[in-house]
Tab-separated table of C-alpha atoms in Angstrom:
chain	number	residue	atom	x	y	z
N	1	MET	CA	-31.345	-24.716	27.868
N	2	GLU	CA	-28.685	-27.446	27.911
N	3	THR	CA	-26.872	-25.728	25.020
N	4	ILE	CA	-26.830	-22.390	26.883
N	5	LEU	CA	-25.446	-24.092	30.005
N	6	ALA	CA	-22.754	-25.907	27.990
N	7	SER	CA	-21.824	-22.620	26.249
N	8	ALA	CA	-21.608	-20.792	29.596
N	9	LEU	CA	-19.352	-23.518	31.030
N	10	MET	CA	-17.036	-23.237	27.983
N	11	LEU	CA	-16.835	-19.488	28.476
N	12	MET	CA	-16.281	-19.574	32.248
N	13	ARG	CA	-12.764	-21.000	31.938
N	14	TRP	CA	-10.098	-18.645	33.252
N	15	ASP	CA	-8.073	-18.608	30.015
N	16	VAL	CA	-11.131	-17.744	27.877
N	17	LEU	CA	-12.212	-14.955	30.247
N	18	ALA	CA	-8.634	-13.624	30.415
N	19	ALA	CA	-8.411	-13.563	26.592
N	20	LEU	CA	-11.756	-11.758	26.383
N	21	LEU	CA	-10.725	-9.208	29.019
N	22	VAL	CA	-7.358	-8.541	27.349
N	23	GLY	CA	-9.025	-8.273	23.927
N	24	SER	CA	-11.787	-5.954	25.204
N	25	VAL	CA	-9.470	-3.550	27.039
N	26	GLY	CA	-6.798	-3.796	24.336
N	27	GLY	CA	-9.380	-3.081	21.620
N	28	VAL	CA	-10.502	0.137	23.341
N	29	ILE	CA	-6.883	1.300	23.751
N	30	ILE	CA	-5.964	0.382	20.142
N	31	GLY	CA	-9.097	2.105	18.835
N	32	ALA	CA	-8.187	5.262	20.780
N	33	ILE	CA	-4.768	5.537	19.068
N	34	PRO	CA	-5.168	7.260	15.664
N	35	GLY	CA	-3.293	5.428	12.938
N	36	VAL	CA	-3.427	1.894	14.344
N	37	GLY	CA	-6.950	0.437	14.241
N	38	PRO	CA	-8.294	-3.094	14.804
N	39	ALA	CA	-7.136	-4.473	11.432
N	40	VAL	CA	-3.480	-3.793	12.284
N	41	ALA	CA	-3.834	-5.223	15.812
N	42	ILE	CA	-5.658	-8.377	14.669
N	43	ALA	CA	-3.141	-8.892	11.835
N	44	ILE	CA	-0.241	-8.721	14.335
N	45	LEU	CA	-1.955	-11.067	16.823
N	46	LEU	CA	-3.081	-13.664	14.256
N	47	PRO	CA	0.093	-15.788	14.322
N	48	ALA	CA	-0.029	-15.907	18.148
N	49	THR	CA	-3.666	-17.129	18.174
N	50	PHE	CA	-2.796	-20.167	16.060
N	51	SER	CA	-1.069	-21.767	19.065
N	52	MET	CA	-4.078	-21.124	21.354
N	53	GLU	CA	-7.246	-23.183	21.665
N	54	PRO	CA	-9.921	-22.115	19.123
N	55	LEU	CA	-12.235	-20.450	21.672
N	56	VAL	CA	-9.364	-18.651	23.432
N	57	GLY	CA	-7.905	-17.286	20.173
N	58	LEU	CA	-11.276	-16.245	18.785
N	59	THR	CA	-12.428	-14.500	21.980
N	60	LEU	CA	-9.170	-12.512	21.989
N	61	LEU	CA	-9.761	-11.362	18.397
N	62	LEU	CA	-13.487	-10.825	19.020
N	63	GLY	CA	-12.605	-8.592	21.963
N	64	ILE	CA	-10.452	-6.351	19.750
N	65	TYR	CA	-12.939	-6.433	16.852
N	66	GLY	CA	-15.972	-5.558	18.982
N	67	SER	CA	-14.400	-2.951	21.282
N	68	SER	CA	-12.124	-0.914	18.999
N	69	MET	CA	-14.961	1.347	17.842
N	70	TYR	CA	-15.605	2.392	21.438
N	71	GLY	CA	-12.038	3.675	21.685
N	72	GLY	CA	-12.107	5.156	18.170
N	73	ALA	CA	-14.864	7.576	19.199
N	74	LEU	CA	-12.614	9.315	21.758
N	75	PRO	CA	-10.067	10.968	19.406
N	76	ALA	CA	-12.886	11.593	16.888
N	77	ILE	CA	-14.693	13.693	19.493
N	78	LEU	CA	-11.717	15.324	21.250
N	79	ILE	CA	-9.257	16.051	18.418
N	80	ASN	CA	-11.416	15.609	15.273
N	81	THR	CA	-9.317	12.576	14.226
N	82	PRO	CA	-11.154	9.229	14.051
N	83	GLY	CA	-9.328	6.444	15.910
N	84	THR	CA	-10.649	3.884	13.405
N	85	ALA	CA	-11.909	4.535	9.872
N	86	VAL	CA	-15.518	3.752	10.826
N	87	ASN	CA	-15.520	6.530	13.447
N	88	ALA	CA	-15.174	9.189	10.739
N	89	LEU	CA	-18.873	10.097	10.924
N	90	THR	CA	-18.534	10.571	14.697
N	91	THR	CA	-16.406	13.666	14.036
N	92	TYR	CA	-19.341	15.411	12.303
N	93	ASP	CA	-21.251	16.070	15.528
N	94	GLY	CA	-18.844	14.882	18.246
N	95	HIS	CA	-16.115	17.474	17.693
N	96	PRO	CA	-18.502	20.467	17.363
N	97	MET	CA	-19.888	19.449	20.781
N	98	THR	CA	-16.312	19.534	22.151
N	99	LEU	CA	-15.781	23.009	20.695
N	100	ARG	CA	-18.931	24.109	22.552
N	101	GLY	CA	-17.411	22.830	25.814
N	102	GLU	CA	-19.567	19.663	25.866
N	103	ALA	CA	-16.767	17.085	25.479
N	104	ARG	CA	-17.871	15.020	28.482
N	105	ARG	CA	-21.474	14.915	27.238
N	106	ALA	CA	-20.368	13.889	23.717
N	107	VAL	CA	-18.076	11.093	24.970
N	108	ALA	CA	-20.750	9.806	27.378
N	109	LEU	CA	-23.366	9.828	24.608
N	110	ALA	CA	-21.046	8.066	22.129
N	111	TYR	CA	-20.168	5.304	24.595
N	112	SER	CA	-23.812	4.841	25.620
N	113	ALA	CA	-24.935	4.605	21.979
N	114	SER	CA	-22.102	2.133	21.238
N	115	PHE	CA	-23.161	-0.049	24.181
N	116	PHE	CA	-26.805	0.057	23.111
N	117	GLY	CA	-25.937	-0.855	19.496
N	118	GLY	CA	-23.700	-3.753	20.549
N	119	ILE	CA	-26.215	-5.276	22.991
N	120	PHE	CA	-29.103	-4.799	20.522
N	121	ALA	CA	-27.188	-6.656	17.782
N	122	ILE	CA	-26.184	-9.527	20.099
N	123	LEU	CA	-29.791	-10.035	21.199
N	124	CYS	CA	-30.830	-10.127	17.522
N	125	LEU	CA	-28.063	-12.666	16.881
N	126	ILE	CA	-29.253	-14.902	19.747
N	127	LEU	CA	-32.894	-14.703	18.573
N	128	LEU	CA	-31.850	-15.588	15.004
N	129	SER	CA	-29.835	-18.638	16.081
N	130	PRO	CA	-32.735	-21.166	15.838
N	131	VAL	CA	-33.532	-19.859	12.334
N	132	LEU	CA	-29.861	-20.100	11.299
N	133	ALA	CA	-29.665	-23.648	12.662
N	134	LEU	CA	-32.639	-24.588	10.447
N	135	VAL	CA	-31.586	-22.701	7.305
N	136	ALA	CA	-27.813	-23.399	7.324
N	137	PRO	CA	-28.135	-27.160	6.529
N	138	MET	CA	-30.094	-26.235	3.371
N	139	PHE	CA	-26.901	-24.730	1.915
N	140	GLY	CA	-25.018	-27.208	-0.250
N	141	SER	CA	-21.969	-26.629	-2.466
N	142	ARG	CA	-23.954	-24.712	-5.093
N	143	GLU	CA	-25.580	-22.399	-2.564
N	144	ILE	CA	-22.323	-21.605	-0.775
N	145	PHE	CA	-20.614	-20.927	-4.131
N	146	LEU	CA	-23.392	-18.491	-5.113
N	147	ALA	CA	-23.358	-16.865	-1.645
N	148	ALA	CA	-19.578	-16.328	-1.960
N	149	LEU	CA	-20.053	-14.937	-5.488
N	150	LEU	CA	-22.730	-12.562	-4.147
N	151	GLY	CA	-20.237	-11.488	-1.466
N	152	ILE	CA	-17.586	-10.696	-4.105
N	153	VAL	CA	-20.125	-8.730	-6.190
N	154	LEU	CA	-21.298	-6.727	-3.146
N	155	VAL	CA	-17.715	-5.983	-2.056
N	156	ILE	CA	-16.911	-4.628	-5.524
N	157	LEU	CA	-20.118	-2.600	-5.898
N	158	ALA	CA	-19.772	-1.179	-2.370
N	159	HIS	CA	-16.790	0.899	-3.621
N	160	ARG	CA	-18.793	3.472	-5.568
N	161	GLY	CA	-16.629	5.464	-7.941
N	162	GLN	CA	-13.914	2.788	-7.759
N	163	ILE	CA	-15.808	-0.212	-9.169
N	164	PHE	CA	-13.190	-1.077	-11.795
N	165	ALA	CA	-10.280	-0.760	-9.345
N	166	ALA	CA	-12.107	-2.808	-6.676
N	167	GLY	CA	-12.941	-5.492	-9.259
N	168	MET	CA	-9.332	-5.694	-10.459
N	169	LEU	CA	-8.023	-5.906	-6.882
N	170	ALA	CA	-10.578	-8.624	-5.998
N	171	CYS	CA	-9.437	-10.595	-9.070
N	172	PHE	CA	-5.825	-10.077	-7.967
N	173	GLY	CA	-6.798	-11.544	-4.568
N	174	ILE	CA	-8.448	-14.549	-6.272
N	175	PHE	CA	-5.267	-15.028	-8.357
N	176	LEU	CA	-3.066	-14.943	-5.221
N	177	GLY	CA	-5.232	-17.703	-3.734
N	178	THR	CA	-4.584	-19.972	-6.756
N	179	ILE	CA	-0.762	-19.902	-6.457
N	180	GLY	CA	0.792	-23.146	-5.194
N	181	LEU	CA	-0.766	-26.612	-4.919
N	182	GLU	CA	-4.413	-26.725	-6.021
N	183	PRO	CA	-6.755	-28.271	-3.416
N	184	VAL	CA	-8.072	-31.356	-5.270
N	185	LYS	CA	-5.297	-33.026	-7.312
N	186	TYR	CA	-2.384	-31.144	-5.722
N	187	THR	CA	-0.849	-30.047	-9.010
N	188	ARG	CA	1.317	-26.908	-9.062
N	189	ARG	CA	-0.153	-23.669	-10.397
N	190	PHE	CA	1.657	-20.398	-11.202
N	191	THR	CA	4.819	-21.497	-9.377
N	192	PHE	CA	7.105	-21.038	-12.440
N	193	GLU	CA	9.377	-23.826	-11.146
N	194	GLN	CA	10.130	-21.755	-8.022
N	195	SER	CA	10.161	-23.971	-4.921
N	196	TRP	CA	9.329	-21.064	-2.582
N	197	LEU	CA	6.005	-20.563	-4.397
N	198	ALA	CA	4.968	-24.226	-4.089
N	199	SER	CA	3.410	-23.660	-0.649
N	200	GLY	CA	1.397	-20.739	-2.013
N	201	VAL	CA	0.923	-17.205	-0.736
N	202	ASP	CA	-0.160	-17.351	2.900
N	203	LEU	CA	-3.224	-15.241	3.740
N	204	ILE	CA	-1.640	-14.045	7.004
N	205	VAL	CA	1.478	-12.826	5.155
N	206	VAL	CA	-0.739	-10.777	2.818
N	207	VAL	CA	-2.880	-9.466	5.714
N	208	LEU	CA	0.154	-8.408	7.766
N	209	GLY	CA	1.745	-6.769	4.724
N	210	LEU	CA	-1.298	-4.874	3.436
N	211	PHE	CA	-2.595	-3.743	6.823
N	212	ALA	CA	0.137	-3.735	9.469
N	213	LEU	CA	3.379	-3.135	7.539
N	214	SER	CA	1.824	-0.588	5.175
N	215	GLN	CA	0.512	1.385	8.165
N	216	ALA	CA	3.945	1.154	9.842
N	217	PHE	CA	5.645	2.507	6.690
N	218	ILE	CA	3.144	5.399	6.519
N	219	LEU	CA	3.595	6.273	10.213
N	220	LEU	CA	7.394	6.175	9.880
N	221	THR	CA	7.472	8.402	6.793
N	222	GLU	CA	4.924	10.972	7.987
N	223	ARG	CA	5.830	14.045	10.002
N	224	GLU	CA	6.107	13.305	13.737
N	225	SER	CA	2.922	14.209	15.588
N	226	ALA	CA	1.529	13.766	19.088
N	227	PRO	CA	-1.862	15.517	19.302
N	228	LYS	CA	-2.897	17.327	22.472
N	229	PRO	CA	-6.550	16.536	23.129
N	230	GLN	CA	-8.908	18.659	25.189
N	231	ARG	CA	-9.417	17.126	28.611
N	232	PHE	CA	-12.806	16.114	29.882
N	233	SER	CA	-14.097	14.978	33.251
N	234	GLY	CA	-17.295	13.612	34.712
N	235	SER	CA	-19.400	10.460	34.729
N	236	LEU	CA	-20.469	8.412	31.718
N	237	PHE	CA	-23.841	7.555	33.248
N	238	GLY	CA	-25.436	10.805	32.058
N	239	GLY	CA	-25.086	9.609	28.465
N	240	MET	CA	-27.317	6.580	29.059
N	241	LYS	CA	-30.038	8.826	30.494
N	242	GLU	CA	-29.856	11.162	27.482
N	243	LEU	CA	-29.833	8.176	25.093
N	244	MET	CA	-33.208	7.070	26.476
N	245	GLY	CA	-34.606	10.371	25.202
N	246	HIS	CA	-33.645	9.304	21.673
N	247	LYS	CA	-34.748	5.652	21.806
N	248	ARG	CA	-36.233	5.707	18.290
N	249	VAL	CA	-33.054	6.962	16.608
N	250	ALA	CA	-30.902	4.511	18.607
N	251	SER	CA	-33.161	1.505	17.807
N	252	VAL	CA	-33.468	2.271	14.079
N	253	SER	CA	-29.708	2.938	13.786
N	254	ALA	CA	-28.861	-0.347	15.550
N	255	SER	CA	-31.337	-2.145	13.238
N	256	PHE	CA	-29.573	-0.696	10.182
N	257	GLY	CA	-26.283	-1.933	11.674
N	258	VAL	CA	-27.658	-5.458	12.090
N	259	LEU	CA	-29.071	-5.573	8.545
N	260	MET	CA	-25.938	-4.177	6.903
N	261	GLY	CA	-23.666	-6.406	9.006
N	262	MET	CA	-25.457	-9.516	7.752
N	263	ILE	CA	-24.785	-8.607	4.107
N	264	PRO	CA	-21.214	-9.472	3.007
N	265	GLY	CA	-19.204	-6.525	1.723
N	266	VAL	CA	-21.509	-3.766	2.985
N	267	GLY	CA	-20.527	-3.126	6.623
N	268	GLU	CA	-20.353	-0.085	8.879
N	269	PHE	CA	-20.125	2.743	6.343
N	270	THR	CA	-23.444	1.952	4.645
N	271	ALA	CA	-25.119	1.362	8.017
N	272	GLN	CA	-23.869	4.728	9.280
N	273	PHE	CA	-24.925	6.574	6.126
N	274	LEU	CA	-28.468	5.146	6.282
N	275	SER	CA	-28.748	5.775	10.050
N	276	TYR	CA	-27.408	9.318	9.846
N	277	SER	CA	-29.707	10.140	6.910
N	278	TYR	CA	-32.718	8.717	8.778
N	279	ALA	CA	-31.863	10.646	11.966
N	280	GLN	CA	-31.496	13.911	10.028
N	281	ARG	CA	-34.737	13.454	8.064
N	282	THR	CA	-36.793	12.688	11.179
N	283	SER	CA	-35.147	15.233	13.488
N	284	LYS	CA	-36.982	18.336	14.704
N	285	THR	CA	-33.714	20.273	14.274
N	286	PRO	CA	-32.111	18.933	11.041
N	287	GLU	CA	-30.088	22.136	10.657
N	288	MET	CA	-28.033	21.144	13.743
N	289	PHE	CA	-26.569	18.045	12.042
N	290	GLY	CA	-22.862	18.559	11.448
N	291	LYS	CA	-22.844	21.271	14.106
N	292	GLY	CA	-23.181	19.123	17.231
N	293	ALA	CA	-26.527	17.285	17.044
N	294	PRO	CA	-26.789	14.526	19.678
N	295	GLU	CA	-29.020	12.443	17.350
N	296	GLY	CA	-26.260	12.435	14.714
N	297	LEU	CA	-23.709	11.173	17.237
N	298	ILE	CA	-26.127	8.455	18.449
N	299	ALA	CA	-26.905	7.348	14.876
N	300	ALA	CA	-23.208	7.042	13.951
N	301	GLU	CA	-22.124	5.132	17.075
N	302	ALA	CA	-25.173	2.851	17.546
N	303	SER	CA	-25.044	1.688	13.918
N	304	ASN	CA	-21.300	0.987	13.684
N	305	ASN	CA	-21.234	-1.025	16.937
N	306	ALA	CA	-24.198	-3.143	15.830
N	307	VAL	CA	-22.282	-4.375	12.773
N	308	PRO	CA	-19.598	-6.685	14.351
N	309	PRO	CA	-22.068	-9.142	16.016
N	310	ALA	CA	-24.229	-9.195	12.856
N	311	ALA	CA	-21.150	-9.808	10.659
N	312	MET	CA	-20.678	-13.087	12.549
N	313	ILE	CA	-23.924	-14.429	11.000
N	314	PRO	CA	-22.622	-15.103	7.438
N	315	LEU	CA	-19.243	-16.119	8.903
N	316	LEU	CA	-20.637	-18.771	11.262
N	317	ALA	CA	-23.614	-19.949	9.186
N	318	LEU	CA	-21.946	-20.127	5.758
N	319	GLY	CA	-18.218	-19.652	6.369
N	320	ILE	CA	-18.349	-16.460	4.277
N	321	PRO	CA	-16.641	-13.365	5.750
N	322	GLY	CA	-18.208	-9.983	5.065
N	323	GLU	CA	-15.052	-7.893	5.422
N	324	ALA	CA	-11.325	-8.054	6.205
N	325	LEU	CA	-11.558	-8.556	9.982
N	326	THR	CA	-13.961	-11.515	9.767
N	327	ALA	CA	-11.778	-12.925	6.960
N	328	MET	CA	-8.845	-12.889	9.407
N	329	MET	CA	-10.964	-14.692	12.019
N	330	LEU	CA	-11.891	-17.329	9.449
N	331	SER	CA	-8.217	-18.295	9.207
N	332	VAL	CA	-8.217	-19.036	12.979
N	333	PHE	CA	-11.188	-21.398	12.498
N	334	TYR	CA	-9.407	-23.212	9.659
N	335	VAL	CA	-6.102	-23.577	11.521
N	336	HIS	CA	-7.913	-25.403	14.347
N	337	ASN	CA	-10.009	-27.494	11.935
N	338	VAL	CA	-13.248	-25.856	13.113
N	339	ILE	CA	-15.010	-25.218	9.808
N	340	PRO	CA	-17.706	-22.507	9.892
N	341	GLY	CA	-20.791	-23.345	7.884
N	342	PRO	CA	-23.913	-25.515	8.079
N	343	GLN	CA	-22.143	-28.309	9.993
N	344	LEU	CA	-21.041	-25.933	12.778
N	345	PHE	CA	-24.636	-25.292	13.880
N	346	GLN	CA	-25.426	-29.024	13.857
N	347	GLN	CA	-22.295	-30.337	15.580
N	348	ASN	CA	-20.876	-27.446	17.663
N	349	MET	CA	-23.868	-25.362	18.768
N	350	ASP	CA	-22.351	-24.976	22.257
N	351	PHE	CA	-19.224	-23.445	20.652
N	352	VAL	CA	-21.399	-20.986	18.680
N	353	GLY	CA	-23.321	-20.156	21.873
N	354	ALA	CA	-20.054	-19.488	23.710
N	355	LEU	CA	-19.059	-16.970	21.006
N	356	TYR	CA	-22.436	-15.211	21.382
N	357	LEU	CA	-22.042	-15.008	25.163
N	358	ALA	CA	-18.473	-13.749	24.673
N	359	LEU	CA	-19.822	-10.869	22.568
N	360	LEU	CA	-22.301	-10.042	25.339
N	361	LEU	CA	-19.628	-10.102	28.052
N	362	LEU	CA	-17.307	-8.070	25.856
N	363	ASN	CA	-19.650	-5.061	25.937
N	364	LEU	CA	-19.994	-5.315	29.731
N	365	PHE	CA	-16.186	-5.488	30.158
N	366	VAL	CA	-15.728	-2.463	27.907
N	367	LEU	CA	-18.352	-0.423	29.753
N	368	ALA	CA	-16.750	-1.256	33.112
N	369	PHE	CA	-13.302	-0.302	31.764
N	370	LEU	CA	-14.565	3.002	30.384
N	371	ILE	CA	-16.157	3.877	33.746
N	372	VAL	CA	-12.952	3.261	35.730
N	373	SER	CA	-10.364	4.425	33.163
N	374	GLY	CA	-11.201	8.124	33.611
N	375	GLY	CA	-8.847	10.396	31.704
N	376	MET	CA	-6.233	7.685	31.036
N	377	LEU	CA	-7.405	7.209	27.455
N	378	THR	CA	-6.828	10.879	26.679
N	379	ARG	CA	-3.119	10.368	27.423
N	380	ILE	CA	-2.961	7.312	25.123
N	381	ILE	CA	-3.977	9.523	22.179
N	382	ARG	CA	-0.683	11.428	22.612
N	383	ILE	CA	1.648	8.497	21.755
N	384	PRO	CA	4.106	9.724	19.020
N	385	THR	CA	3.425	8.299	15.548
N	386	ARG	CA	7.077	7.327	14.852
N	387	PHE	CA	7.167	5.200	18.016
N	388	LEU	CA	3.916	3.491	16.960
N	389	GLY	CA	5.275	2.863	13.476
N	390	MET	CA	8.450	1.217	14.792
N	391	LEU	CA	6.474	-0.915	17.258
N	392	ILE	CA	4.048	-2.129	14.549
N	393	LEU	CA	6.942	-2.841	12.155
N	394	THR	CA	8.816	-4.954	14.735
N	395	LEU	CA	5.744	-6.912	15.887
N	396	SER	CA	4.643	-7.535	12.292
N	397	PHE	CA	7.956	-9.049	11.213
N	398	VAL	CA	8.093	-11.173	14.389
N	399	GLY	CA	4.571	-12.409	13.620
N	400	VAL	CA	5.343	-13.226	9.985
N	401	TYR	CA	8.569	-15.054	10.832
N	402	SER	CA	6.854	-17.102	13.575
N	403	LEU	CA	4.399	-18.545	11.033
N	404	ARG	CA	6.876	-20.827	9.240
N	405	ASN	CA	10.306	-19.532	10.356
N	406	SER	CA	10.732	-18.249	6.809
N	407	ILE	CA	12.694	-15.208	5.661
N	408	THR	CA	10.871	-15.561	2.314
N	409	ASP	CA	7.563	-14.865	4.094
N	410	CYS	CA	9.091	-11.713	5.618
N	411	ALA	CA	10.239	-10.525	2.180
N	412	MET	CA	6.784	-11.223	0.699
N	413	ALA	CA	5.100	-9.380	3.588
N	414	ALA	CA	7.403	-6.380	3.015
N	415	GLY	CA	6.450	-6.427	-0.677
N	416	PHE	CA	2.744	-6.433	0.172
N	417	GLY	CA	3.449	-3.661	2.687
N	418	VAL	CA	4.853	-1.477	-0.102
N	419	LEU	CA	1.822	-2.384	-2.270
N	420	GLY	CA	-0.454	-1.370	0.629
N	421	VAL	CA	1.271	2.020	0.901
N	422	VAL	CA	0.883	2.595	-2.869
N	423	LEU	CA	-2.821	1.674	-2.747
N	424	LYS	CA	-3.453	3.938	0.257
N	425	ARG	CA	-1.594	6.850	-1.357
N	426	LEU	CA	-3.722	6.397	-4.500
N	427	GLY	CA	-6.890	6.168	-2.412
N	428	LEU	CA	-7.622	2.621	-3.626
N	429	PRO	CA	-9.238	-0.054	-1.401
N	430	VAL	CA	-7.187	-2.853	0.167
N	431	VAL	CA	-10.087	-4.991	1.449
N	432	PRO	CA	-11.054	-6.508	-1.984
N	433	ILE	CA	-7.652	-8.259	-2.170
N	434	ILE	CA	-8.190	-10.043	1.172
N	435	LEU	CA	-11.793	-10.981	0.425
N	436	GLY	CA	-10.777	-12.094	-3.064
N	437	MET	CA	-8.241	-14.508	-1.546
N	438	VAL	CA	-10.704	-15.896	1.021
N	439	LEU	CA	-13.882	-16.013	-1.071
N	440	GLY	CA	-11.989	-17.140	-4.178
N	441	GLY	CA	-10.730	-20.225	-2.324
N	442	ILE	CA	-14.241	-21.022	-1.069
N	443	MET	CA	-15.713	-20.547	-4.563
N	444	GLU	CA	-13.154	-22.838	-6.215
N	445	VAL	CA	-13.653	-25.732	-3.788
N	446	LYS	CA	-17.460	-25.468	-3.805
N	447	LEU	CA	-17.689	-25.076	-7.592
N	448	ARG	CA	-15.575	-28.175	-8.225
N	449	SER	CA	-17.650	-30.104	-5.699
N	450	ALA	CA	-20.944	-28.916	-7.201
N	451	MET	CA	-20.004	-29.615	-10.838
N	452	ALA	CA	-20.071	-33.373	-10.200
N	453	ARG	CA	-23.885	-33.145	-9.877
N	454	VAL	CA	-24.517	-30.537	-12.592
N	455	LYS	CA	-25.362	-31.684	-16.134
N	456	THR	CA	-26.794	-28.472	-17.608
N	457	PRO	CA	-26.354	-24.796	-16.585
N	458	LEU	CA	-29.922	-24.705	-15.207
N	459	ASP	CA	-29.124	-27.594	-12.833
N	460	PHE	CA	-26.952	-25.146	-10.900
N	461	ILE	CA	-29.979	-23.109	-9.809
N	462	ASP	CA	-32.677	-25.785	-9.657
N	463	ARG	CA	-32.987	-25.580	-5.851
N	464	PRO	CA	-34.924	-22.743	-4.144
N	465	ILE	CA	-32.037	-21.149	-2.192
N	466	ALA	CA	-29.667	-21.373	-5.183
N	467	ALA	CA	-32.325	-19.726	-7.388
N	468	ILE	CA	-32.889	-16.934	-4.822
N	469	LEU	CA	-29.141	-16.244	-4.530
N	470	PHE	CA	-28.736	-16.187	-8.333
N	471	ALA	CA	-31.707	-13.810	-8.620
N	472	LEU	CA	-30.141	-11.584	-5.923
N	473	ILE	CA	-26.858	-11.401	-7.857
N	474	LEU	CA	-28.709	-10.348	-11.030
N	475	PHE	CA	-30.863	-7.873	-9.044
N	476	VAL	CA	-27.835	-6.213	-7.384
N	477	ILE	CA	-26.022	-5.869	-10.734
N	478	ALA	CA	-29.191	-4.532	-12.427
N	479	LEU	CA	-29.646	-1.945	-9.647
N	480	HIS	CA	-26.066	-0.773	-10.079
N	481	VAL	CA	-26.381	-0.530	-13.876
N	482	ARG	CA	-29.622	1.457	-13.434
N	483	ALA	CA	-27.878	3.860	-11.034
N	484	LEU	CA	-25.020	4.340	-13.529
N	485	ILE	CA	-27.469	5.095	-16.377
N	486	ARG	CA	-29.257	7.670	-14.195
N	487	GLU	CA	-25.933	9.343	-13.315
N	488	ARG	CA	-24.961	9.526	-16.982
N	489	ARG	CA	-28.317	11.071	-17.901
N	490	ALA	CA	-28.002	13.589	-15.074
N	491	GLU	CA	-24.521	14.607	-16.310
N	492	ARG	CA	-25.796	15.122	-19.883
N	493	THR	CA	-28.783	17.189	-18.768
N	494	PRO	CA	-27.752	20.880	-18.803
């Protein structure tokens, strides 16, 4: 009870609440603009959060991270263009409902399902906290190394059909993290006698280049467009009433979101696929899916909004991000010398509690904003893409330069921006590079620390959690190899 009170007092400061409100409202607006997305917004804001207090900076980013999917549903439903990548499945049933003249019903249902999924996941997170506080201290250097390795493996295997490319890009990310002074003896690596490489490749420079600048370049080179969405009117409260008629689908979908969010490298897409498949299999009208089925819309939105709170579990308990956005947040922790992991739950439980309460408040702020905003968001969708591209480009370069007042950083960010454009044009994933940089650094430090107590290879897995994690890595790889063999056999069978 004392911890909850201390967490509430931390959160009730005006600057923390203001950051959460700005992040929540800003996240909805950013999510509603096709072509921007939370990754671009968080990448641009990262340099600014370094000068804020840890809780203020993190609540600002959490607000954007947790609320962007609410906004992303609006263009997905009204103009068949997902505001964020994870709202793609929302178009399947949301837009057909709009074409039937049920735009208001679809938007109300999407927002209600999003709210349900977010609150469900936060309650799960709060209930799991005592378990995390007990389990987290059992993770030593070996366990965290193996957990990070499992994260890398899952990130690579999650890109089905692009396993080799994802693996190469993850290795490229690990290589980028090794440039500069190594963390133990401070010797130079891969600097080639170039002084500008001695300080290494900054994660924020890479993030801004691959996400923000690449998106700016794409928006500036594409044909000018400003979509005209269909208008809708009416209250959002009807959606909550209809949602209660599909409690089973909403609960199971949110549960899939929580489970997938806890596993590094899996995320919203897998959660949505499982939820949508479950909803279709158990529906009385499966033929309506893809043609405007309310259960399909609920499954997509409840599952994707349950992922962000659950993704905080590996981040806070082990210091291991599950995807690019939590990897960006990890850098804010490190800048302020607040190290996520087992020690955080022992020494800063009130700080962790404040983040949980912030996630809860975030959903309430978003719901209140959606109720009062009316048709304003439909006008935001119509912002011209060239204007957006120029705005993102300017803010990105300002952010990069403010890091170290370095023109070299700006040039490197521009280079990574071009690389990001090439990867997107080729349909290759960008996320493995970021997670390779973050998880590679964690793996190196923990491996070097663990090797001091390891005499034989079996010593590395002689503790229960280390053995379980090693077995999980082998199991995941074996499952993937089995799936590949089955696919090959199916192709050979006439």
